[in-house]
Coordinates of C-alpha atoms in Angstrom, one line a residue:
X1 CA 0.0 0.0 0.0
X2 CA 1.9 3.0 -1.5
X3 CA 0.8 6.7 -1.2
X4 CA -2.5 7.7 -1.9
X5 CA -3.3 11.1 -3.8
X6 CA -6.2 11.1 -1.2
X7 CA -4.3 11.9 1.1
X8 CA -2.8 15.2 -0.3
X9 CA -6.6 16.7 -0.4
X10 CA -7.3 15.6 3.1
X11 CA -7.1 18.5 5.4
X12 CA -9.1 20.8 2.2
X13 CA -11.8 17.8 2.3
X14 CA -12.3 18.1 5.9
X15 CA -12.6 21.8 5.5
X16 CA -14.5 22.6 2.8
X17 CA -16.5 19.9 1.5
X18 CA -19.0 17.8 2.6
X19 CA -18.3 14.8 4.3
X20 CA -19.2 11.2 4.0
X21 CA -22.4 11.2 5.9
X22 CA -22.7 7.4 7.5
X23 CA -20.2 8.7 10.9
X24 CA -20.6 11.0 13.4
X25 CA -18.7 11.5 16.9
X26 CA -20.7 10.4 19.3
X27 CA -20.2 8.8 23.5
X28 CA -20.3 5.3 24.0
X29 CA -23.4 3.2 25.9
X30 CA -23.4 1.0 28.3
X31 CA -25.6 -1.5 26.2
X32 CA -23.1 -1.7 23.9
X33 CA -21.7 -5.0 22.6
X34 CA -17.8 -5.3 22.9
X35 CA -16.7 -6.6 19.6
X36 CA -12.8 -6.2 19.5
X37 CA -10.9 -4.7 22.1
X38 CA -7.1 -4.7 22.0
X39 CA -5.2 -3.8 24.9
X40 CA -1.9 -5.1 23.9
X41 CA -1.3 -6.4 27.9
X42 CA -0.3 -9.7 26.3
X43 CA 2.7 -8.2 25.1
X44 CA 2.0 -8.5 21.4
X45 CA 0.9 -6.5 18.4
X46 CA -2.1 -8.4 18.6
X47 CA -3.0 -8.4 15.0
X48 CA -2.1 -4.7 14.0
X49 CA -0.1 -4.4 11.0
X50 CA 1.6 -1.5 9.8
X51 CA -0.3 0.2 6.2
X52 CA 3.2 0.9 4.4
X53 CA 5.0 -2.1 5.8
X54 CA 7.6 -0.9 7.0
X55 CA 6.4 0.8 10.3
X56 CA 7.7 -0.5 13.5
X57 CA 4.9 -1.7 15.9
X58 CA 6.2 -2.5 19.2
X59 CA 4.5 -3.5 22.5
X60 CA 6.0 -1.6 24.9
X61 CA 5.8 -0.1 28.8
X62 CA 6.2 2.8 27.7
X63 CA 3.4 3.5 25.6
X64 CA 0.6 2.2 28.0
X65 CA -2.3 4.1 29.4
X66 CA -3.7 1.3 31.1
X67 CA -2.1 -1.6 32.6
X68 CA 1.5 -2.5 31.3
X69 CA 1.8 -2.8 27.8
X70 CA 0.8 -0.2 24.8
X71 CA 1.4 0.0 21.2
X72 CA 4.2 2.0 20.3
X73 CA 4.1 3.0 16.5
X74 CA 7.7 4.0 15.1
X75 CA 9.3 4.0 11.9
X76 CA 6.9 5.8 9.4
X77 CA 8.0 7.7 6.2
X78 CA 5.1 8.6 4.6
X79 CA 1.8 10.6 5.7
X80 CA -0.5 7.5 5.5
X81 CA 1.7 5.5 7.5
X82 CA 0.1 3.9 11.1
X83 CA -1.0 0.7 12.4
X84 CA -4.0 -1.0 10.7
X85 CA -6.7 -3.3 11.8
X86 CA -8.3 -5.7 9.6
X87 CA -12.3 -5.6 10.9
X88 CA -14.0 -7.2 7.8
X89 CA -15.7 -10.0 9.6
X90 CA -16.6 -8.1 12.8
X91 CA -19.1 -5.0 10.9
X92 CA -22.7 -6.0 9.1
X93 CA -24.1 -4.1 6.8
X94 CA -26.6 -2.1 8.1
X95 CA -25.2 -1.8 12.0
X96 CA -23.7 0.8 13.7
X97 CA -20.6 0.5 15.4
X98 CA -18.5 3.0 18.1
X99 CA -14.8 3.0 17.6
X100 CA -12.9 4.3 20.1
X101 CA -8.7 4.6 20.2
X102 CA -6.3 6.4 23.2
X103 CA -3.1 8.4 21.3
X104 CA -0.4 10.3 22.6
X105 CA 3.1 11.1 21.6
X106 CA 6.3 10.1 22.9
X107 CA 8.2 12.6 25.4
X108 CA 9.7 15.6 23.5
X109 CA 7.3 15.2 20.3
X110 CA 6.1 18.3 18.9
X111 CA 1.6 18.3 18.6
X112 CA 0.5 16.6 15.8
X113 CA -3.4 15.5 14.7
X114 CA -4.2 12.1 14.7
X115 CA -6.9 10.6 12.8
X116 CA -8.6 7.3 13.1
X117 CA -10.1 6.5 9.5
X118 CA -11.9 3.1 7.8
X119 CA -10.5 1.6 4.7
X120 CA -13.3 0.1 2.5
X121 CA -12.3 -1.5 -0.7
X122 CA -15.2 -2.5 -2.9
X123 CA -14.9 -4.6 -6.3
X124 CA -14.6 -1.5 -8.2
X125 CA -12.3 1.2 -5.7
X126 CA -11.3 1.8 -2.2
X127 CA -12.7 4.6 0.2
X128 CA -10.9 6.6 3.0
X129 CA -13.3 7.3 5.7
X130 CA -12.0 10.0 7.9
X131 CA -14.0 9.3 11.1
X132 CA -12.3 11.7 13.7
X133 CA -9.4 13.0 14.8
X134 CA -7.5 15.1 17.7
X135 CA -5.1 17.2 18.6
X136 CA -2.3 15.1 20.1
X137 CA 0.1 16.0 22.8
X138 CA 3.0 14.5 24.7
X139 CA 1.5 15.9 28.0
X140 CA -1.9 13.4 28.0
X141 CA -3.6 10.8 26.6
X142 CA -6.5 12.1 23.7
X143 CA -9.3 9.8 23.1
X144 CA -10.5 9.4 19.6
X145 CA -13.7 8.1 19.4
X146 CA -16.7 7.8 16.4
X147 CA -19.6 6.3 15.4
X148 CA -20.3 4.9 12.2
X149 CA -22.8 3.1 10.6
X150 CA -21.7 0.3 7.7
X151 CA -24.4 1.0 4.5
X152 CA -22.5 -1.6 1.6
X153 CA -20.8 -4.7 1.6
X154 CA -17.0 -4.6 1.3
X155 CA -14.5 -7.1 0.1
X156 CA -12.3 -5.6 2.9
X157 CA -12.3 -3.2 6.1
X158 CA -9.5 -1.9 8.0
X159 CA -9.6 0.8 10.6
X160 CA -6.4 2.6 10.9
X161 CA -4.2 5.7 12.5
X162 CA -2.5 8.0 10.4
X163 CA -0.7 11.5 10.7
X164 CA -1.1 13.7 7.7
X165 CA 0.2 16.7 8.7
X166 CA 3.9 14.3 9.4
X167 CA 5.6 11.4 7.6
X168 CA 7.7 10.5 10.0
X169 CA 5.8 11.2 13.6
X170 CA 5.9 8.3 15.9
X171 CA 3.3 7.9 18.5
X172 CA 1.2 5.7 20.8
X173 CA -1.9 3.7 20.9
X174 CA -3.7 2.0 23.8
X175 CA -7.0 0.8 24.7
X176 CA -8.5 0.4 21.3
X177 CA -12.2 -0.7 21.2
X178 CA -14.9 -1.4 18.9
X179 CA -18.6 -1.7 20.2
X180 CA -21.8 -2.5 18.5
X181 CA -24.8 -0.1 19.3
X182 CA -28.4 -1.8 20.0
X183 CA -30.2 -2.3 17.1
X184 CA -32.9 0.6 17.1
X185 CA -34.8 -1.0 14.3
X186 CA -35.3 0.0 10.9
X187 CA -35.7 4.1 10.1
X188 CA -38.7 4.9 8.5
X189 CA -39.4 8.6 7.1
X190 CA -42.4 10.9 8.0
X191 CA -44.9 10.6 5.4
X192 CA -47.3 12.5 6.5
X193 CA -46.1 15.3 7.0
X194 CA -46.2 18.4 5.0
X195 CA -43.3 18.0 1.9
X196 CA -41.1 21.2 1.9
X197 CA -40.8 21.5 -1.4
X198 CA -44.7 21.8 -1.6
X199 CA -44.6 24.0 0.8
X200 CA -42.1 26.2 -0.9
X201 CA -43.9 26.0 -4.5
X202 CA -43.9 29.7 -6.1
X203 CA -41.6 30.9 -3.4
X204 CA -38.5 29.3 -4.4
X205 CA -36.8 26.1 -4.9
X206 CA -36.0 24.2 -1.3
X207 CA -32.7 22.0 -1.7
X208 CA -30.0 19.7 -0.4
X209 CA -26.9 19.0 -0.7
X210 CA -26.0 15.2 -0.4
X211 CA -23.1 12.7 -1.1
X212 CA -23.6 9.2 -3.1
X213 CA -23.5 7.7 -0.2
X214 CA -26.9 8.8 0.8
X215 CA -28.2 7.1 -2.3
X216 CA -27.4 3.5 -0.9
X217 CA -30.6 2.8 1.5
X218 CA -34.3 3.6 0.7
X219 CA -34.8 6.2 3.8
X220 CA -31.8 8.6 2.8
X221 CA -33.4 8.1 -1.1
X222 CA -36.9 9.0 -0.1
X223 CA -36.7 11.6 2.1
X224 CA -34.4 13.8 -0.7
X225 CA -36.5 12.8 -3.0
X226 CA -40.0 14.2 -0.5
X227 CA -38.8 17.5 0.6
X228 CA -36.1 18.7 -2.1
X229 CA -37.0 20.2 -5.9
X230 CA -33.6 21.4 -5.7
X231 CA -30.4 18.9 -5.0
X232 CA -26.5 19.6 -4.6
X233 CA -24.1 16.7 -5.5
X234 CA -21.6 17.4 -2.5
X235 CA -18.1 16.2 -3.6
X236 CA -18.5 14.1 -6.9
X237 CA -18.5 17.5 -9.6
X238 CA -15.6 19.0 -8.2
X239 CA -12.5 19.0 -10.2
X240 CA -10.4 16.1 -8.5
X241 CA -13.4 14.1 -8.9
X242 CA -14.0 14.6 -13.0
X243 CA -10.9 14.9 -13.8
X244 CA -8.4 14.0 -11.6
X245 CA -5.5 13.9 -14.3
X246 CA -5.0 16.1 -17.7
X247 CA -7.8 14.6 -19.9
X248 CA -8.5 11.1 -18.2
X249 CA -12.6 12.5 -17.1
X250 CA -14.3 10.1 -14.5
X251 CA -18.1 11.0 -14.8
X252 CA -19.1 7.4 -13.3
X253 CA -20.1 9.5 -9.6
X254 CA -21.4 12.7 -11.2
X255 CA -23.6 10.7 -13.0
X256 CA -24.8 8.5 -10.5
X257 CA -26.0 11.6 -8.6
X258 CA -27.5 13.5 -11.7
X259 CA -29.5 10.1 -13.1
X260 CA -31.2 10.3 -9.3
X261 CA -32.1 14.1 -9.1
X262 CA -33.7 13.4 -13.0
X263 CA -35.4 10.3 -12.3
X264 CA -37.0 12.3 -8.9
X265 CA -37.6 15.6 -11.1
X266 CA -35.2 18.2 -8.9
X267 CA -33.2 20.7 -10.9
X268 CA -29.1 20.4 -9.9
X269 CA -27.0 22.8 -8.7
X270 CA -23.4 22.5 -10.0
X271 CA -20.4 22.4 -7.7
X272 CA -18.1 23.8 -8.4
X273 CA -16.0 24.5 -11.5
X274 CA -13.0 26.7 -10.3
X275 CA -11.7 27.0 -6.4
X276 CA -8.6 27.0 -4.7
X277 CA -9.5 23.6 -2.9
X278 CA -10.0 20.2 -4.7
X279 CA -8.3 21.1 -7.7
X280 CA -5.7 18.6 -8.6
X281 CA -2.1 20.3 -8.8
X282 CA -1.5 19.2 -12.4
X283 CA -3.6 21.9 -13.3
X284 CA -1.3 24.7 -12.4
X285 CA 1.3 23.1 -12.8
X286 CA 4.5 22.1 -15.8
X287 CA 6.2 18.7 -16.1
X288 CA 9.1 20.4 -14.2
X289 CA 6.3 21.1 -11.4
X290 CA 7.0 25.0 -12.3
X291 CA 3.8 27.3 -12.3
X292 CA 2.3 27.0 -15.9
X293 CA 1.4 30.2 -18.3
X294 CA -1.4 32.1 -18.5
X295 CA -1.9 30.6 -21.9
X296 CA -1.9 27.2 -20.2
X297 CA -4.1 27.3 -17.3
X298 CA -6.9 28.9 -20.0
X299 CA -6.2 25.7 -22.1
X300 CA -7.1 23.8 -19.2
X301 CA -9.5 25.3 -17.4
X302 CA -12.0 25.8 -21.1
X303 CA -11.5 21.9 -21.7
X304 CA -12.8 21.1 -18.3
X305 CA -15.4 23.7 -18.1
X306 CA -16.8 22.7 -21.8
X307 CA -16.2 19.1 -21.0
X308 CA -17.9 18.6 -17.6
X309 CA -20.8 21.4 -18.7
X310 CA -21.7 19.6 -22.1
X311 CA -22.0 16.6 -20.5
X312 CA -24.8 17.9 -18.3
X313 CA -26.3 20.0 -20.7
X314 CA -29.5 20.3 -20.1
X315 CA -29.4 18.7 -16.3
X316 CA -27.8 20.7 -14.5
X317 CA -29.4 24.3 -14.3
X318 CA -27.4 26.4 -12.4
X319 CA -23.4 26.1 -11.8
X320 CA -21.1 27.7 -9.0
X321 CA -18.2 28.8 -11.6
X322 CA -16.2 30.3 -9.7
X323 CA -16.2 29.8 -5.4
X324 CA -14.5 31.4 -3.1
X325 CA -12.6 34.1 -4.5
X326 CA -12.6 36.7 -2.1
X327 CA -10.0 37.3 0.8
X328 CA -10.5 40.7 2.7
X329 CA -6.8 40.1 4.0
X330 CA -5.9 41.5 0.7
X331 CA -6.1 44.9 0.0
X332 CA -7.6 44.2 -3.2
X333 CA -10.4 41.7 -1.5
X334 CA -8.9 38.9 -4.0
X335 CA -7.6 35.6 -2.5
X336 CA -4.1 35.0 -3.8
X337 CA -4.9 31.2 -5.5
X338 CA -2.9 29.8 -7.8
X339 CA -5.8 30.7 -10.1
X340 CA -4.7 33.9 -9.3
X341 CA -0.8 33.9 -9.0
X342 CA -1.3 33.0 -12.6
X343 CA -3.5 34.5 -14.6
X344 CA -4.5 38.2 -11.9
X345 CA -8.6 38.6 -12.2
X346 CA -9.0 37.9 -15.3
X347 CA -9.2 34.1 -14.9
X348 CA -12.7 34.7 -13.0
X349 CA -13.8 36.8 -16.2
X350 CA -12.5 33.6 -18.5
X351 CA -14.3 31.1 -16.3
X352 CA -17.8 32.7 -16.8
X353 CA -16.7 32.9 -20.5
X354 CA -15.9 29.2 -20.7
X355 CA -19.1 28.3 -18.8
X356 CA -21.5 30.7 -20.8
X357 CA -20.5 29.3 -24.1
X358 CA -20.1 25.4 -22.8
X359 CA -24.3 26.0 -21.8
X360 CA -25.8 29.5 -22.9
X361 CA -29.0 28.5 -21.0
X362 CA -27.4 27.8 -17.4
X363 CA -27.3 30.2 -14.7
X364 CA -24.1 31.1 -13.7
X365 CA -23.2 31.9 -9.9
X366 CA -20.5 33.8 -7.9
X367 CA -20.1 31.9 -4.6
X368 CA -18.9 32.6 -1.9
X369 CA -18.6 32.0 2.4
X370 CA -19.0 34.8 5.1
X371 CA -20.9 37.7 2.5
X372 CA -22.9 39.0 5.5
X373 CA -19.6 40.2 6.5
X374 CA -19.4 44.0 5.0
X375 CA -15.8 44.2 4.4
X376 CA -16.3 40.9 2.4
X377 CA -19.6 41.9 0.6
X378 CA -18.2 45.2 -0.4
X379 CA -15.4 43.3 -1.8
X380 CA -17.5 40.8 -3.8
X381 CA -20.0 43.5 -4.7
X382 CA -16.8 45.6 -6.1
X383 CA -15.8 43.0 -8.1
X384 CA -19.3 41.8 -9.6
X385 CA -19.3 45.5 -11.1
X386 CA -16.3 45.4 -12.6
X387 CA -17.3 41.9 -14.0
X388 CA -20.8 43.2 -15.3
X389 CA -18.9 46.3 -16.7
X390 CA -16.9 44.3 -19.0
X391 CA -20.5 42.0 -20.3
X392 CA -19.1 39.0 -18.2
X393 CA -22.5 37.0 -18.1
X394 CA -22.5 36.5 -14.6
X395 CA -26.6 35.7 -13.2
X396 CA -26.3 35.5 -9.9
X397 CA -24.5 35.5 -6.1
X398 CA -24.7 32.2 -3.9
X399 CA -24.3 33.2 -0.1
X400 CA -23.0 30.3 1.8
X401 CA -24.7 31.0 5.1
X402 CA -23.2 29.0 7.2
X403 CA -24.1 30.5 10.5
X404 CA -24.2 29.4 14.8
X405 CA -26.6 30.5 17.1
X406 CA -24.6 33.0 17.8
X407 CA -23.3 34.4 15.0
X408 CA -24.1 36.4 13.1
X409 CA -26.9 39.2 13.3
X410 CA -30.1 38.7 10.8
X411 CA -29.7 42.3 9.5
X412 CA -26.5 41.2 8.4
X413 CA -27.4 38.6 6.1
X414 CA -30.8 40.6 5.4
X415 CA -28.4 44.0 4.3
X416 CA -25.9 41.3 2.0
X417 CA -29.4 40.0 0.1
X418 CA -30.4 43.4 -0.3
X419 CA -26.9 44.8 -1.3
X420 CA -26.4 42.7 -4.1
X421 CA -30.1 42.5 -5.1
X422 CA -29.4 45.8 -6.6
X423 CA -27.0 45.1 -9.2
X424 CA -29.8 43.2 -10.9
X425 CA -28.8 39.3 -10.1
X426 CA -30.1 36.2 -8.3
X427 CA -29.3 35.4 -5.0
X428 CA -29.1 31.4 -4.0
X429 CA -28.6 30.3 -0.4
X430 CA -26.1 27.5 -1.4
X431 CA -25.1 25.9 2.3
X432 CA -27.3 26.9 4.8
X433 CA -26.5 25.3 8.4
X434 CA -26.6 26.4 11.9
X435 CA -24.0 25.0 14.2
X436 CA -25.2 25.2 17.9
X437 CA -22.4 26.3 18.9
X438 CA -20.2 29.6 20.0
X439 CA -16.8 28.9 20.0
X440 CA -14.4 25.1 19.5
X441 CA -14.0 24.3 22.8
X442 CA -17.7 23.5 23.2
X443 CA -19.0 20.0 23.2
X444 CA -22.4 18.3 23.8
X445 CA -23.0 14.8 23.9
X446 CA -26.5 15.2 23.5
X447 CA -28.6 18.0 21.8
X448 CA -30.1 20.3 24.8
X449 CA -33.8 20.9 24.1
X450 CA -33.3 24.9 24.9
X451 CA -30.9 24.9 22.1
X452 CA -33.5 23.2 20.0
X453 CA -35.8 25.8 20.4
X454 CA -33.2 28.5 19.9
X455 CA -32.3 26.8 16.5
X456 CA -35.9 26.2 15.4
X457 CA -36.5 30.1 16.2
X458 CA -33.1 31.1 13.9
X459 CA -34.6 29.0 11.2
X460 CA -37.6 30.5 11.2
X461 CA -36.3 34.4 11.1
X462 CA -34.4 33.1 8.3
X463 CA -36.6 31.7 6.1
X464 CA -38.6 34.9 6.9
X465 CA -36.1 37.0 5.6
X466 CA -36.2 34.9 2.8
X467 CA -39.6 35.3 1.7
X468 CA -39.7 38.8 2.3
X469 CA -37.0 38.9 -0.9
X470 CA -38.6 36.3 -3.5
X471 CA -38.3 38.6 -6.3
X472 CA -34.6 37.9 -5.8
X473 CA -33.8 34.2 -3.4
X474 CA -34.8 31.7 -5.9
X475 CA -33.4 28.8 -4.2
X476 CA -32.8 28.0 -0.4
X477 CA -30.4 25.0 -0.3
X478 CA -29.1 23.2 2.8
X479 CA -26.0 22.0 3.2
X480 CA -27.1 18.3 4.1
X481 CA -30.4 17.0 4.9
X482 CA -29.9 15.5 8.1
X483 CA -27.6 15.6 11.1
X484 CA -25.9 12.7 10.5
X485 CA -24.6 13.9 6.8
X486 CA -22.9 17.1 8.0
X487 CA -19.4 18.4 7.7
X488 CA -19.6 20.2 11.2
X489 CA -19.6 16.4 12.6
X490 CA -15.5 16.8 11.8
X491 CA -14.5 20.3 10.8
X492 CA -13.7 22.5 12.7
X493 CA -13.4 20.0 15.8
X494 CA -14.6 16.5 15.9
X495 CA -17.7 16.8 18.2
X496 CA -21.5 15.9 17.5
X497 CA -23.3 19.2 16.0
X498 CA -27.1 19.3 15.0
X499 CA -27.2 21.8 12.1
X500 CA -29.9 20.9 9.5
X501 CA -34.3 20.1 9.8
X502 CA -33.5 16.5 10.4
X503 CA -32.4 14.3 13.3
X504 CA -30.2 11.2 12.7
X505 CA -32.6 9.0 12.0
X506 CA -34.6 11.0 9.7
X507 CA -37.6 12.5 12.0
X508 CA -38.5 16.2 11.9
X509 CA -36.5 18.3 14.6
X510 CA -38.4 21.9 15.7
X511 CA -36.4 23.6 13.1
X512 CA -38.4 21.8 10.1
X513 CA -41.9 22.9 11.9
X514 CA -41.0 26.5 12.8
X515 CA -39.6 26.9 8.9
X516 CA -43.2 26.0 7.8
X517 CA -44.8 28.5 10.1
X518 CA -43.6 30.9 7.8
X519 CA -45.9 30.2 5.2
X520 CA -48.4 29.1 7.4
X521 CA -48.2 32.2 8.6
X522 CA -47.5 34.8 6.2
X523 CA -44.5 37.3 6.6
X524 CA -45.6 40.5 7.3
X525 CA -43.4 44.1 8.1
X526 CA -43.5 45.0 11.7
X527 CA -46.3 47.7 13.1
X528 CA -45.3 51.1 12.6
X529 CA -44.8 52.6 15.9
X530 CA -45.6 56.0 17.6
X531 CA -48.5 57.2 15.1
X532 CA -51.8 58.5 16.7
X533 CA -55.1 58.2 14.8
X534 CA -58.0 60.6 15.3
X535 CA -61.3 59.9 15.5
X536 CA -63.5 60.2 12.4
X537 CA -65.1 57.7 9.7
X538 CA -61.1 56.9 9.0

């Protein structure tokens, strides 16, 4: 097992995309079933194998947390490197399993983050779960610890610990377990009740954003396929996933998750053509691995764009082009990408181009994280004009949105919607969440009801606000439709979170009722105050 390219995306993944939705951190019960446990007080490796064979995997006094023996993991020379466990025969599909894992580093190590991850190699390819990781000292031991729920059969499964950010860190493992939760029974959606996208007709399209993964069991299928019109294929349009080398396109994904939004009649939303993130280096770069010309990267980037758009011609409706592209640490506002470092501005004017003459009839979107901020509106606004001066078709702006309970204000977002309805364009809301949380040191092991009620109210003034500008929100898209298929599970700690209208097993959560109060009951401005009527036939 050599390097994998996956790995040189990783720490972007976590970040910026969504994640693989069937894990989730979550505590341990006490009904648990103990299915492997290894404490390595035998004095053996017992059964752990390093993934680049030539790790050292020791068991050793000093690397215990419990008792006298831990596993002390030395030698490695590559990212991916780390002790492996094979699990195949111990997970069924369709159970849920906890795995939890102790790490610290040896004395005099400087912090690294450790992740725990699950290898699953199916007939066709192998997947690279992340399931959590941690912050790693030599001062203490750091528990890792995730649930995740197996939704395929695998020809092989192997839970492992790695290091990305270090080839050559050596650390410690103790105490490794893997439980099996109680069988809760089979999930079944809500029928009955009221389908969001029906509720939304002639208002605006209601959306999700999902990963293929969510396609594999009928519940996931049938509850996008109730409450969305509008869908977002996650991870499987971006550039390392259609074409991860010069000219070699992989479409088998992408079109996996367009065939099920047209057989389930929702329009797709494209993402995304040109970012920073998720685009493979080759693209930027020579043979020599010097920075390519101007003249190059346009090469590139038009045979992608008119390659990838043709191909959906007609499916997809709207496209992110361009996401991402604004960095108020600049004093120009413009993130200094390679996109950038190469070609100035100008490659967001060429991207438009591209996409406008791949598909004349798709709407074309800006996109972007944080535009309630002003400094960072003003700076996308600035930038739009310039673009709309020189007849770039550009059609609209997509706002992010994701928000906390905290943070930030409504008239913030409210003043971005307005701000940018006057230069003519759409606005989407491309990946709305609400983390319940202020700040990364927070942690909750179960969802607090007041919380609950604090989310359902945010949801509701935002959906408001939403309503209240139809002539320019046309669609309101999620970024996941239920709490168990949400980056903020991983990013930007590992820790549960409960963003989205759903609750792990599929069921309605306050926020999905108090966003249909809003057309249940209509939107109306607030009473003028301070006026005095006098008395008459008035």
């Amino acid at each position: 097992m050599k390097k994998r390219t996956f790995l040189k995306a990783l720490n972007f993944v976590l970040v910026l995309c969504l994640l693989v939705p069937v894990y989730w951190a979550a505590p341990a019960h006490a009904e648990n079933t103990l299915i492997q446990q290894s404490d390595f007080e035998d004095g053996t490796v017992q059964g752990w194998s390093g993934r680049g064979e030539v790790e050292v995997l020791t068991a050793k006094t000093d690397a215990a947390r419990s008792g006298t023996y831990g596993l002390e993991v030395s030698g490695r020379t590559k990212t991916w490197h780390g002790p492996s466990l094979d699990v195949t025969s111990q997970l069924e599909v369709g159970q849920t399993y906890v795995f939890i894992g102790w790490v610290k580093l040896p004395a005099g190590s400087s912090n690294a983050n450790i992740y725990m991850s699950l290898q699953r190699t199916l007939p066709s390819t192998i997947h690279y779960d992340n399931l959590t990781f941690g912050a790693v000292t030599a001062n203490g031991w750091v528990k890792l610890q995730a649930q995740y729920k197996l939704l395929e059969p695998a020809d092989q499964l192997s839970i492992y610990f790695e290091v990305p950010g270090s080839a050559t860190t050596s650390f410690y493992l103790d105490d490794f377990r893997l439980e099996k939760l109680p069988d809760l029974g089979p999930i079944v959606i809500e029928d009955a009740i009221p389908s969001l996208k029906d509720v939304f007709a002639n208002k605006f399209l209601i959306g999700s954003a999902f990963t293929n993964s969510e396609l594999l069991t009928a519940p996931d299928r049938q509850l996008l396929a109730k409450h969305f019109d509008s869908v977002t294929p996650g991870n499987v349009l971006k550039w390392d996933s259609t074409e991860p080398q010069e000219g070699v396109f992989n479409f088998a994904e992408a079109d996996t998750a367009v065939a099920f939004a047209t057989a389930n009649g929702q329009q797709v939303r494209g993402h995304t053509l040109v970012w920073h993130s998720q685009t493979p280096d080759w693209v930027f770069r020579d043979a020599s691995g010097n920075l390519v010309s101007k003249t190059v990267l346009y090469e590139r980037m038009k045979s992608h764009i008119k390659t990838v758009m043709e191909r959906y011609k007609g499916e997809i409706y709207a496209w992110d082009v361009v996401n991402e592209v604004i960095d108020t640490s600049q004093s120009d506002g413009m993130r200094r990408s390679l996109w950038y470092q190469i070609a100035g501005e100008e490659y967001i004017e060429k991207a438009f181009q591209f996409a406008h003459e791949a598909d004349p009839n798709a709407k074309l979107f800006i996109n972007d994280y944080n535009t309630h901020e002003p400094a960072k509106s003003q700076a996308q606004y600035n930038l739009i004009v310039r673009l709309q001066a020189k007849g770039v078709p550009i059609d609209g702006v997509g706002h992010q949105t994701h928000i906390s309970l905290y943070y930030p204000s409504l008239s913030e977002i409210e003043n971005s919607i307005i701000k940018f309805k006057a230069l003519g364009l759409e606005t989407h809301i491309t990946e709305l969440d609400i983390s319940v949380y202020s700040d990364n040191s927070q942690a909750y092991e179960t969802f607090p009801d007041n919380l609950k009620q604090r989310q359902a109210a945010l949801y509701k003034s935002l959906f408001e606000i939403f309503l209240r500008h139809t002539d320019t929100v046309t669609n309101v898209t999620l970024w996941g439709k239920d709490d168990s298929n949400t980056w903020l599970r991983t990013y930007p700690v590992a820790r549960n979170n409960w963003p989205l209208l759903f609750d792990e097993r599929l069921q309605s959560k306050p926020a999905y009722w108090s966003v249909l109060e809003t057309v249940a009951a209509p939107v109306v401005p607030a009473a003028p105050a301070n006026l005095n009527a006098a008395a008459g036939n008035g």
